[in-house]
Amino acid sequence: MLQALLLLAALPLATSSSAHGNQRRVIQQPGLIRFPITVSEAPAGTFRRLRRQNNVDLTSRSTGFFYTIDLVIGTPGQTVPVNFDTGSWELWVNPSCSNTSETAICASLPRFTGSTTLVDTNRTGQIAYGAGYAKFKYMYDYISVGGAKINQQIFGVAYDTSVVAYAILGAGPWVLGWQSPYPHVLDSLVSQNHIQSRAFSLDLRPIESPLGAVIFGGIDTKKYIGALEKRPIATGPDGSVRYWIYVDGLSVTREDGSQIPVFDQINGLLALLDSGTTLTQLPRSMVTEILKAFPSARQDPNDANQYIVDCSAASLTGTVNFKFGNTVIKVRYDDFLWKQPQHGICVLGVSPNDSFFVLGDTFLRSAYAVYDMDNRNVYLASAADCGTHLVPIGKGTDADVNHGVAGSVDYNTRRQDYFILEFLVAYIFGRVLYNGCYVLGQVLNHIINHVLDHVLNYTADHIISCIINHVVNSDICHGADYGCNHTVHYVADPVNHN
């Protein structure tokens, strides 16, 4: 094995453009659909935030950056970008651009203009947001999610909206219960046999990255580090049914390695996972502790609940650490800031809210999240980018989320071999290669894809991430960022349920 590894290290390296190209397109496989996510920013001149309310019938939105996917609606098909929002549950299109301060971005987005197969249900609906709303007529028509064409999907065509500037695909459960009064997109994908269960994974990325994705019905085992931590979905403090989970701890690691403890308590904080909210919202007392790590922080004169910090903080190597059971997701300062280049400022990625706690995009950009609506669980791990390996999620109680890639090798044998290989390869490449984490990652990806995956049934993400982690710790690639240098939990299986 050692000889094979050394020989493979000498092989020419493939460029990453092909892999990245694949990540920018829709991929449909049996049981799953991988959909690239586009990240957009609000236009210059927009500098405000809509606060989430805690009423049962309210969801919210944070103006800043937002994540969209493209749906194709009607006959002939029209491509309509929709904001992918885990904090709400309705799909609707055609906001009123005259009733939003974000007129430019609203007018720039394609609209649904009608269809020969559109059917009016003669019913109306509405949804309220923190400082706005949408009222719409329920229609049904063909809607394509990538290559999956849904028949008679119900959605809203807005006739009156306020504040909101873009169409929204709500990917959360119905706020009043787990079974909605009509089938939502995720329900239809299952009932029409495009995916096996009401589950999806979300891999958000920083604004500058084009590689984020949502995978309906599946996971990508090479987009996270260690085990996926199972977190049961809890009932919200307002009685709402949403993606509420408990956080067990929070701390900040400064650049010099010193720690600022915020809290450490099992089930200490109930928070909503919401891709439709830019900033993370925490109790004021916790925000006060986090501010100690950012001495340049000052209150935003336009919003007392936002803090402006010097953009130089983004270059520091500190992290904000969120603990979930045995998993700690470390958010780098660079990802925890909302950069506002049009204003020449940076906003700290957290704001105080003593009644409604949200893990927004400034957290989710550093996490890999799997939302299992059927089993009422969320799974979290630290995000990484070690290639692509798509695995469908099956049916049933705690379906295949906890199996990942099934292997025939005995668990104890795999565990022992795993440790041997991990440290052996880490030692070899950590002491021989000095060309940076990127080249090392390409070598290891080649090795694992062509040898280990087929011989030992391992998955590339764990071995790559462990090796990269050792190399980074040995300071060979200090300062480089291949995306795999996160804290590693040594497990043999790609996903783990408790």
Coordinates of C-alpha atoms in Angstrom, one line a residue:
M1 CA 0.0 0.0 0.0
L2 CA 2.8 2.4 0.9
Q3 CA 4.5 1.8 -2.5
A4 CA 1.2 2.4 -4.3
L5 CA 0.7 5.7 -2.4
L6 CA 4.1 6.9 -3.3
L7 CA 3.7 6.0 -7.0
L8 CA 0.3 7.8 -7.2
A9 CA 1.9 10.9 -5.7
A10 CA 4.1 11.2 -8.8
L11 CA 1.2 11.1 -11.2
P12 CA 0.2 14.3 -13.1
L13 CA -2.4 16.2 -11.2
A14 CA -5.8 17.0 -12.8
T15 CA -7.0 20.5 -12.7
S16 CA -9.9 21.4 -10.5
S17 CA -11.8 23.2 -13.2
S18 CA -13.7 20.1 -14.2
A19 CA -14.8 19.3 -10.7
H20 CA -15.8 22.9 -10.1
G21 CA -17.7 22.9 -13.4
N22 CA -19.7 19.9 -12.2
Q23 CA -20.6 21.8 -9.0
R24 CA -22.0 24.7 -11.0
R25 CA -24.6 22.5 -12.8
V26 CA -27.7 20.5 -11.8
I27 CA -26.9 16.8 -11.2
Q28 CA -29.8 14.4 -11.1
Q29 CA -29.2 10.8 -9.9
P30 CA -31.6 8.1 -8.8
G31 CA -33.1 9.4 -5.6
L32 CA -31.5 12.9 -5.5
I33 CA -31.2 16.2 -7.2
R34 CA -28.2 18.4 -6.7
F35 CA -29.0 22.1 -7.4
P36 CA -26.3 24.8 -7.4
I37 CA -27.1 27.9 -5.3
T38 CA -26.4 31.4 -6.4
V39 CA -25.5 34.0 -3.8
S40 CA -26.6 37.6 -4.4
E41 CA -26.1 40.8 -2.5
A42 CA -28.6 43.6 -2.0
P43 CA -27.7 46.6 -4.2
A44 CA -25.7 49.6 -3.0
G45 CA -27.8 52.0 -1.0
T46 CA -29.6 49.2 0.8
F47 CA -28.4 49.1 4.4
R48 CA -31.1 47.9 6.7
R49 CA -32.3 44.7 8.3
L50 CA -35.8 43.3 8.7
R51 CA -36.2 41.8 12.1
R52 CA -37.8 38.4 12.6
Q53 CA -40.8 38.4 14.8
N54 CA -41.9 35.6 17.2
N55 CA -45.5 35.3 16.1
V56 CA -46.6 31.9 14.9
D57 CA -47.6 33.2 11.5
L58 CA -44.5 35.3 10.9
T59 CA -41.3 34.6 9.1
S60 CA -38.6 37.1 8.3
R61 CA -35.9 38.1 6.0
S62 CA -32.6 39.9 6.4
T63 CA -31.6 42.2 3.7
G64 CA -27.9 41.7 2.8
F65 CA -27.0 38.6 0.9
F66 CA -29.4 35.9 -0.1
Y67 CA -29.2 32.5 -1.8
T68 CA -31.3 31.5 -4.9
I69 CA -32.0 28.5 -7.0
D70 CA -33.6 28.6 -10.4
L71 CA -37.0 26.9 -10.9
V72 CA -38.6 26.4 -14.3
I73 CA -42.4 27.2 -14.2
G74 CA -45.2 26.6 -16.7
T75 CA -45.5 25.9 -20.4
P76 CA -43.4 27.0 -22.1
G77 CA -41.0 26.9 -19.2
Q78 CA -39.9 30.1 -17.6
T79 CA -36.8 30.3 -15.4
V80 CA -37.6 32.1 -12.2
P81 CA -34.9 32.5 -9.4
V82 CA -36.3 32.0 -5.9
N83 CA -34.7 32.7 -2.6
F84 CA -34.2 29.3 -0.9
D85 CA -35.5 29.9 2.6
T86 CA -35.5 27.3 5.4
G87 CA -37.3 29.7 7.7
S88 CA -40.6 29.8 5.8
W89 CA -42.9 27.3 3.9
E90 CA -44.7 29.0 1.0
L91 CA -43.5 29.1 -2.7
W92 CA -44.6 32.3 -4.3
V93 CA -43.4 34.5 -7.2
N94 CA -43.7 38.0 -8.7
P95 CA -43.1 40.5 -5.9
S96 CA -44.2 44.1 -6.4
C97 CA -41.1 46.1 -7.3
S98 CA -42.9 49.4 -6.5
N99 CA -43.4 48.4 -2.8
T100 CA -39.8 47.7 -1.9
S101 CA -36.7 49.8 -1.3
E102 CA -34.7 47.3 -3.3
T103 CA -36.3 48.3 -6.6
A104 CA -33.1 47.7 -8.6
I105 CA -32.6 44.1 -7.6
C106 CA -36.4 43.4 -7.8
A107 CA -36.5 44.7 -11.4
S108 CA -33.4 42.8 -12.4
L109 CA -34.9 39.3 -11.6
P110 CA -36.9 37.4 -14.1
R111 CA -40.7 37.1 -13.5
F112 CA -43.3 34.5 -14.2
T113 CA -45.5 35.9 -17.0
G114 CA -48.1 33.2 -17.5
S115 CA -48.5 29.7 -19.0
T116 CA -50.8 27.7 -21.2
T117 CA -51.0 25.1 -18.5
L118 CA -51.6 27.4 -15.5
V119 CA -54.7 26.7 -13.5
D120 CA -56.2 29.1 -11.0
T121 CA -57.5 27.4 -7.8
N122 CA -59.7 30.5 -7.0
R123 CA -58.1 30.6 -3.5
T124 CA -55.7 33.1 -2.0
G125 CA -53.1 33.0 0.7
Q126 CA -50.6 35.2 2.4
I127 CA -47.5 35.1 4.6
A128 CA -46.1 37.9 6.8
Y129 CA -42.5 38.7 7.3
G130 CA -40.8 40.8 9.9
A131 CA -41.4 44.1 8.1
G132 CA -43.3 43.0 5.0
Y133 CA -45.8 40.5 3.6
A134 CA -46.9 38.7 0.4
K135 CA -50.5 38.1 -0.7
F136 CA -51.0 35.8 -3.6
K137 CA -53.4 33.7 -5.6
Y138 CA -52.8 29.9 -5.4
M139 CA -52.2 28.4 -8.9
Y140 CA -50.9 25.1 -10.0
D141 CA -48.7 24.2 -13.0
Y142 CA -45.7 22.3 -14.0
I143 CA -42.6 23.2 -12.0
S144 CA -39.2 21.7 -12.8
V145 CA -36.5 21.4 -10.1
G146 CA -33.5 20.6 -12.3
G147 CA -34.5 17.6 -14.4
A148 CA -37.4 16.7 -12.0
K149 CA -40.6 17.9 -13.5
I150 CA -43.4 18.2 -10.9
N151 CA -47.0 17.9 -12.1
Q152 CA -49.7 20.2 -10.7
Q153 CA -47.5 21.9 -8.1
I154 CA -49.4 24.5 -6.1
F155 CA -47.6 27.9 -5.7
G156 CA -48.6 31.5 -5.2
V157 CA -48.6 34.3 -7.8
A158 CA -48.4 37.5 -5.8
Y159 CA -50.9 40.4 -6.3
D160 CA -49.8 42.5 -3.3
T161 CA -46.4 42.5 -1.6
S162 CA -44.5 44.8 0.7
V163 CA -40.8 45.2 1.3
V164 CA -39.8 41.7 -0.1
A165 CA -38.0 42.1 -3.4
Y166 CA -37.7 38.5 -4.6
A167 CA -39.6 35.3 -5.1
I168 CA -39.3 32.8 -2.3
L169 CA -39.2 29.0 -2.0
G170 CA -40.0 28.2 1.6
A171 CA -38.2 24.9 2.4
G172 CA -39.4 24.7 6.0
P173 CA -42.4 22.7 7.4
W174 CA -45.8 24.3 7.6
V175 CA -45.7 26.5 10.7
L176 CA -48.8 24.9 12.2
G177 CA -47.9 21.2 11.8
W178 CA -45.8 18.6 10.0
Q179 CA -48.5 17.8 7.4
S180 CA -49.3 20.9 5.4
P181 CA -52.8 21.5 3.9
Y182 CA -51.4 21.1 0.4
P183 CA -48.2 19.4 -0.9
H184 CA -45.2 21.7 -1.0
V185 CA -42.3 21.2 -3.4
L186 CA -40.5 18.7 -1.1
D187 CA -43.7 16.7 -0.7
S188 CA -44.3 16.6 -4.4
L189 CA -40.7 15.5 -5.2
V190 CA -41.3 12.5 -2.9
S191 CA -44.9 11.7 -4.0
Q192 CA -43.9 11.9 -7.7
N193 CA -40.9 9.6 -7.1
H194 CA -38.0 12.0 -7.8
I195 CA -36.6 11.5 -4.3
Q196 CA -37.2 9.0 -1.5
S197 CA -37.8 11.1 1.6
R198 CA -38.6 14.7 2.6
A199 CA -35.0 15.5 3.3
F200 CA -32.4 17.8 1.8
S201 CA -28.9 19.0 2.5
L202 CA -27.7 22.6 2.3
D203 CA -24.1 23.6 1.6
L204 CA -24.0 27.4 1.6
R205 CA -20.8 29.2 0.7
P206 CA -19.3 32.7 1.2
I207 CA -20.4 35.4 -1.2
E208 CA -17.3 35.1 -3.3
S209 CA -17.8 31.3 -3.9
P210 CA -20.0 30.0 -6.7
L211 CA -20.0 26.4 -5.4
G212 CA -22.8 26.2 -2.9
A213 CA -25.7 23.7 -3.4
V214 CA -28.9 22.2 -2.1
I215 CA -29.3 18.5 -2.6
F216 CA -32.9 17.4 -2.5
G217 CA -33.1 13.8 -1.2
G218 CA -29.4 13.4 -0.7
I219 CA -26.1 14.4 0.9
D220 CA -22.6 15.0 -0.4
T221 CA -20.2 13.1 1.8
K222 CA -17.2 15.2 0.7
K223 CA -18.6 18.5 1.7
Y224 CA -18.2 18.1 5.5
I225 CA -15.7 17.0 8.1
G226 CA -16.3 14.2 10.6
A227 CA -19.6 12.9 11.7
L228 CA -22.9 14.6 11.0
E229 CA -24.3 15.5 14.4
K230 CA -28.0 14.5 14.9
R231 CA -30.1 17.2 16.5
P232 CA -33.8 16.5 17.0
I233 CA -36.1 19.3 15.9
A234 CA -37.7 20.9 18.9
T235 CA -40.9 22.9 19.2
G236 CA -40.4 26.6 19.0
P237 CA -40.8 28.9 22.0
D238 CA -43.9 30.3 20.2
G239 CA -45.3 26.8 19.5
S240 CA -44.3 27.0 15.8
V241 CA -43.1 24.0 13.8
R242 CA -39.8 25.0 12.2
Y243 CA -36.2 23.9 12.2
W244 CA -35.6 24.7 15.9
I245 CA -32.6 23.0 17.4
Y246 CA -30.6 23.3 20.6
V247 CA -27.1 24.7 20.8
D248 CA -25.0 23.3 23.6
G249 CA -22.2 25.9 23.7
L250 CA -20.7 29.0 22.3
S251 CA -17.2 30.5 22.5
V252 CA -14.8 32.7 20.6
T253 CA -11.1 31.8 19.9
R254 CA -8.9 34.8 19.4
E255 CA -6.0 34.9 17.0
D256 CA -3.6 34.3 19.9
G257 CA -5.5 31.2 20.8
S258 CA -7.1 32.6 24.0
Q259 CA -10.7 31.7 24.6
I260 CA -13.8 33.8 25.4
P261 CA -16.4 31.4 26.9
V262 CA -20.0 32.5 26.2
F263 CA -21.9 29.5 27.5
D264 CA -21.5 25.8 27.8
Q265 CA -24.7 24.0 28.7
I266 CA -26.5 21.0 27.2
N267 CA -29.7 22.3 25.4
G268 CA -28.6 25.8 26.6
L269 CA -30.0 27.8 23.7
L270 CA -33.0 27.0 21.3
A271 CA -32.3 28.6 17.9
L272 CA -33.9 28.5 14.4
L273 CA -31.8 27.4 11.4
D274 CA -32.8 30.0 8.8
S275 CA -31.1 30.4 5.5
G276 CA -33.3 33.4 4.8
T277 CA -31.7 35.5 7.6
T278 CA -28.4 37.1 7.0
L279 CA -27.2 37.7 10.6
T280 CA -27.2 35.3 13.5
Q281 CA -29.4 36.6 16.3
L282 CA -28.5 35.8 19.9
P283 CA -29.4 37.0 23.4
R284 CA -27.9 40.4 24.2
S285 CA -25.8 39.0 27.0
M286 CA -24.1 36.6 24.6
V287 CA -23.5 39.2 22.0
T288 CA -21.8 41.3 24.6
E289 CA -19.4 38.5 25.3
I290 CA -18.7 38.0 21.6
L291 CA -18.0 41.8 21.2
K292 CA -15.0 41.4 23.5
A293 CA -13.2 39.7 20.6
F294 CA -13.8 42.6 18.3
P295 CA -12.5 45.8 20.1
S296 CA -13.2 47.9 17.0
A297 CA -16.9 47.1 17.2
R298 CA -19.2 50.1 17.4
Q299 CA -22.9 50.5 17.2
D300 CA -24.3 51.1 13.7
P301 CA -25.9 54.6 13.7
N302 CA -28.6 53.4 11.4
D303 CA -29.5 50.3 13.5
A304 CA -28.8 50.0 17.2
N305 CA -28.9 46.2 16.9
Q306 CA -26.0 46.0 14.4
Y307 CA -22.3 46.5 15.0
I308 CA -19.8 47.8 12.6
V309 CA -16.2 46.5 12.9
D310 CA -13.0 47.3 11.1
C311 CA -12.8 45.1 8.0
S312 CA -9.2 44.2 8.9
A313 CA -10.8 41.8 11.4
A314 CA -11.5 39.5 8.5
S315 CA -7.8 38.8 8.1
L316 CA -7.4 37.6 11.7
T317 CA -7.4 33.8 12.3
G318 CA -9.9 33.8 15.1
T319 CA -13.1 31.7 15.1
V320 CA -16.6 31.8 16.7
N321 CA -17.4 28.3 17.9
F322 CA -20.8 26.7 18.0
K323 CA -21.1 23.5 19.9
F324 CA -23.7 20.8 19.1
G325 CA -23.3 17.6 21.1
N326 CA -19.9 16.2 20.1
T327 CA -19.5 18.6 17.2
V328 CA -18.0 22.1 17.2
I329 CA -18.5 24.2 14.1
K330 CA -15.9 26.9 13.9
V331 CA -16.8 30.0 12.0
R332 CA -13.8 32.0 10.8
Y333 CA -13.9 35.7 11.4
D334 CA -13.8 36.2 7.7
D335 CA -17.1 34.3 7.3
F336 CA -18.6 35.9 10.4
L337 CA -18.5 39.4 8.9
W338 CA -21.1 40.8 6.5
K339 CA -18.9 42.9 4.2
Q340 CA -20.5 46.0 2.8
P341 CA -18.0 47.2 0.1
Q342 CA -20.4 49.7 -1.2
H343 CA -20.4 51.4 2.2
G344 CA -16.7 50.7 3.0
I345 CA -17.7 48.9 6.2
C346 CA -18.1 45.5 7.7
V347 CA -21.0 44.4 9.9
L348 CA -20.4 41.8 12.7
G349 CA -22.4 38.7 11.9
V350 CA -24.4 38.7 15.0
S351 CA -27.1 40.9 16.5
P352 CA -28.9 41.0 19.8
N353 CA -32.5 39.7 20.1
D354 CA -33.7 38.6 23.5
S355 CA -36.9 36.8 22.3
F356 CA -36.1 35.0 19.1
F357 CA -32.8 33.3 18.4
V358 CA -31.6 32.5 14.8
L359 CA -28.6 30.8 13.3
G360 CA -28.5 32.7 10.1
D361 CA -26.2 32.7 7.0
T362 CA -23.2 34.0 9.0
F363 CA -23.3 30.6 10.8
L364 CA -24.6 28.4 8.0
R365 CA -21.8 29.4 5.6
S366 CA -19.5 27.3 7.8
A367 CA -21.8 24.4 8.3
Y368 CA -23.1 21.4 6.3
A369 CA -26.7 20.9 7.3
V370 CA -29.1 18.1 6.5
Y371 CA -32.8 18.7 7.1
D372 CA -34.8 15.5 7.6
M373 CA -38.4 16.5 7.8
D374 CA -39.7 13.0 7.8
N375 CA -37.8 12.0 10.9
R376 CA -37.8 15.5 12.4
N377 CA -34.1 15.8 12.7
V378 CA -31.4 18.1 11.6
Y379 CA -27.8 17.0 11.1
L380 CA -24.8 19.3 11.3
A381 CA -21.1 19.1 10.6
S382 CA -18.3 21.5 9.7
A383 CA -18.3 22.4 6.0
A384 CA -15.4 21.4 3.7
D385 CA -14.7 21.0 0.0
C386 CA -12.9 17.8 -0.7
G387 CA -14.6 16.8 -4.0
T388 CA -18.0 15.4 -4.6
H389 CA -19.7 12.1 -3.6
L390 CA -23.5 12.1 -3.8
V391 CA -25.5 9.7 -1.7
P392 CA -29.3 9.4 -1.7
I393 CA -31.2 9.4 1.6
G394 CA -33.6 6.5 1.8
K395 CA -37.0 6.0 3.4
G396 CA -38.0 5.0 6.9
T397 CA -37.0 5.9 10.4
D398 CA -33.6 7.6 10.5
A399 CA -33.3 6.5 6.8
D400 CA -30.0 6.4 5.1
V401 CA -28.7 9.7 6.5
N402 CA -26.8 7.6 9.0
H403 CA -25.3 5.2 6.5
G404 CA -23.7 7.4 3.9
V405 CA -21.7 5.1 1.7
A406 CA -22.3 1.5 2.8
G407 CA -19.2 -0.7 2.9
S408 CA -18.8 -4.4 3.4
V409 CA -15.7 -4.2 5.5
D410 CA -16.1 -4.9 9.2
Y411 CA -16.4 -1.8 11.3
N412 CA -13.5 -2.6 13.7
T413 CA -11.2 -3.6 10.8
R414 CA -12.1 -0.4 9.0
R415 CA -11.5 1.7 12.1
Q416 CA -8.1 0.2 12.7
D417 CA -7.0 0.5 9.1
Y418 CA -8.4 4.0 9.0
F419 CA -6.1 5.2 11.8
I420 CA -3.1 3.5 10.3
L421 CA -3.7 5.0 6.9
E422 CA -4.5 8.4 8.2
F423 CA -1.3 8.9 10.2
L424 CA 0.9 7.1 7.7
V425 CA -0.3 9.2 4.7
A426 CA -0.3 12.3 6.8
Y427 CA 3.3 11.8 7.8
I428 CA 4.5 11.0 4.3
F429 CA 2.8 14.0 2.6
G430 CA 3.1 16.3 5.5
R431 CA 6.9 16.0 5.4
V432 CA 7.5 15.6 1.7
L433 CA 5.1 18.0 -0.1
Y434 CA 5.7 21.7 0.3
N435 CA 3.6 23.0 -2.5
G436 CA 0.6 24.0 -0.4
C437 CA -2.7 22.5 0.6
Y438 CA -4.3 22.8 -2.8
V439 CA -1.8 20.5 -4.5
L440 CA -1.8 18.2 -1.6
G441 CA -5.6 18.0 -1.8
Q442 CA -5.5 17.2 -5.4
V443 CA -3.0 14.3 -4.9
L444 CA -5.0 12.9 -2.0
N445 CA -8.2 13.2 -3.9
H446 CA -6.7 11.2 -6.8
I447 CA -5.4 8.5 -4.4
I448 CA -8.6 8.0 -2.6
N449 CA -10.9 8.2 -5.6
H450 CA -8.9 5.6 -7.5
V451 CA -7.6 3.4 -4.7
L452 CA -9.1 3.7 -1.2
D453 CA -12.7 4.1 -2.3
H454 CA -12.5 0.9 -4.2
V455 CA -10.2 -1.2 -2.0
L456 CA -11.2 -0.2 1.5
N457 CA -14.6 1.3 1.0
Y458 CA -13.5 4.5 2.7
T459 CA -14.9 7.9 1.7
A460 CA -12.5 10.6 0.5
D461 CA -13.7 13.4 2.8
H462 CA -12.6 11.9 6.1
I463 CA -9.1 10.7 5.0
I464 CA -8.4 13.9 3.1
S465 CA -9.6 16.1 5.9
C466 CA -7.6 14.3 8.5
I467 CA -4.4 14.5 6.4
I468 CA -5.0 18.1 5.6
N469 CA -5.6 18.8 9.3
H470 CA -2.3 17.2 10.2
V471 CA -0.4 19.1 7.5
V472 CA -1.9 22.4 8.6
N473 CA -1.0 21.6 12.2
S474 CA 2.6 21.0 11.2
D475 CA 2.6 24.6 9.7
I476 CA 3.6 23.4 6.3
C477 CA 0.5 25.0 4.8
H478 CA 0.1 27.7 7.4
G479 CA -2.2 30.3 6.1
A480 CA -3.4 28.3 3.1
D481 CA -7.1 27.4 2.9
Y482 CA -8.1 24.4 0.9
G483 CA -11.3 24.1 2.9
C484 CA -10.4 20.8 4.7
N485 CA -8.4 22.2 7.6
H486 CA -11.2 22.0 10.2
T487 CA -11.4 20.1 13.4
V488 CA -11.7 16.4 12.7
H489 CA -13.8 13.9 14.5
Y490 CA -12.2 10.5 13.9
V491 CA -14.9 8.2 12.8
A492 CA -15.0 5.4 10.3
D493 CA -18.5 6.0 8.9
P494 CA -19.3 9.2 6.9
V495 CA -22.4 9.9 8.9
N496 CA -23.4 8.9 12.4
H497 CA -26.6 8.8 14.3
N498 CA -26.7 8.6 18.1

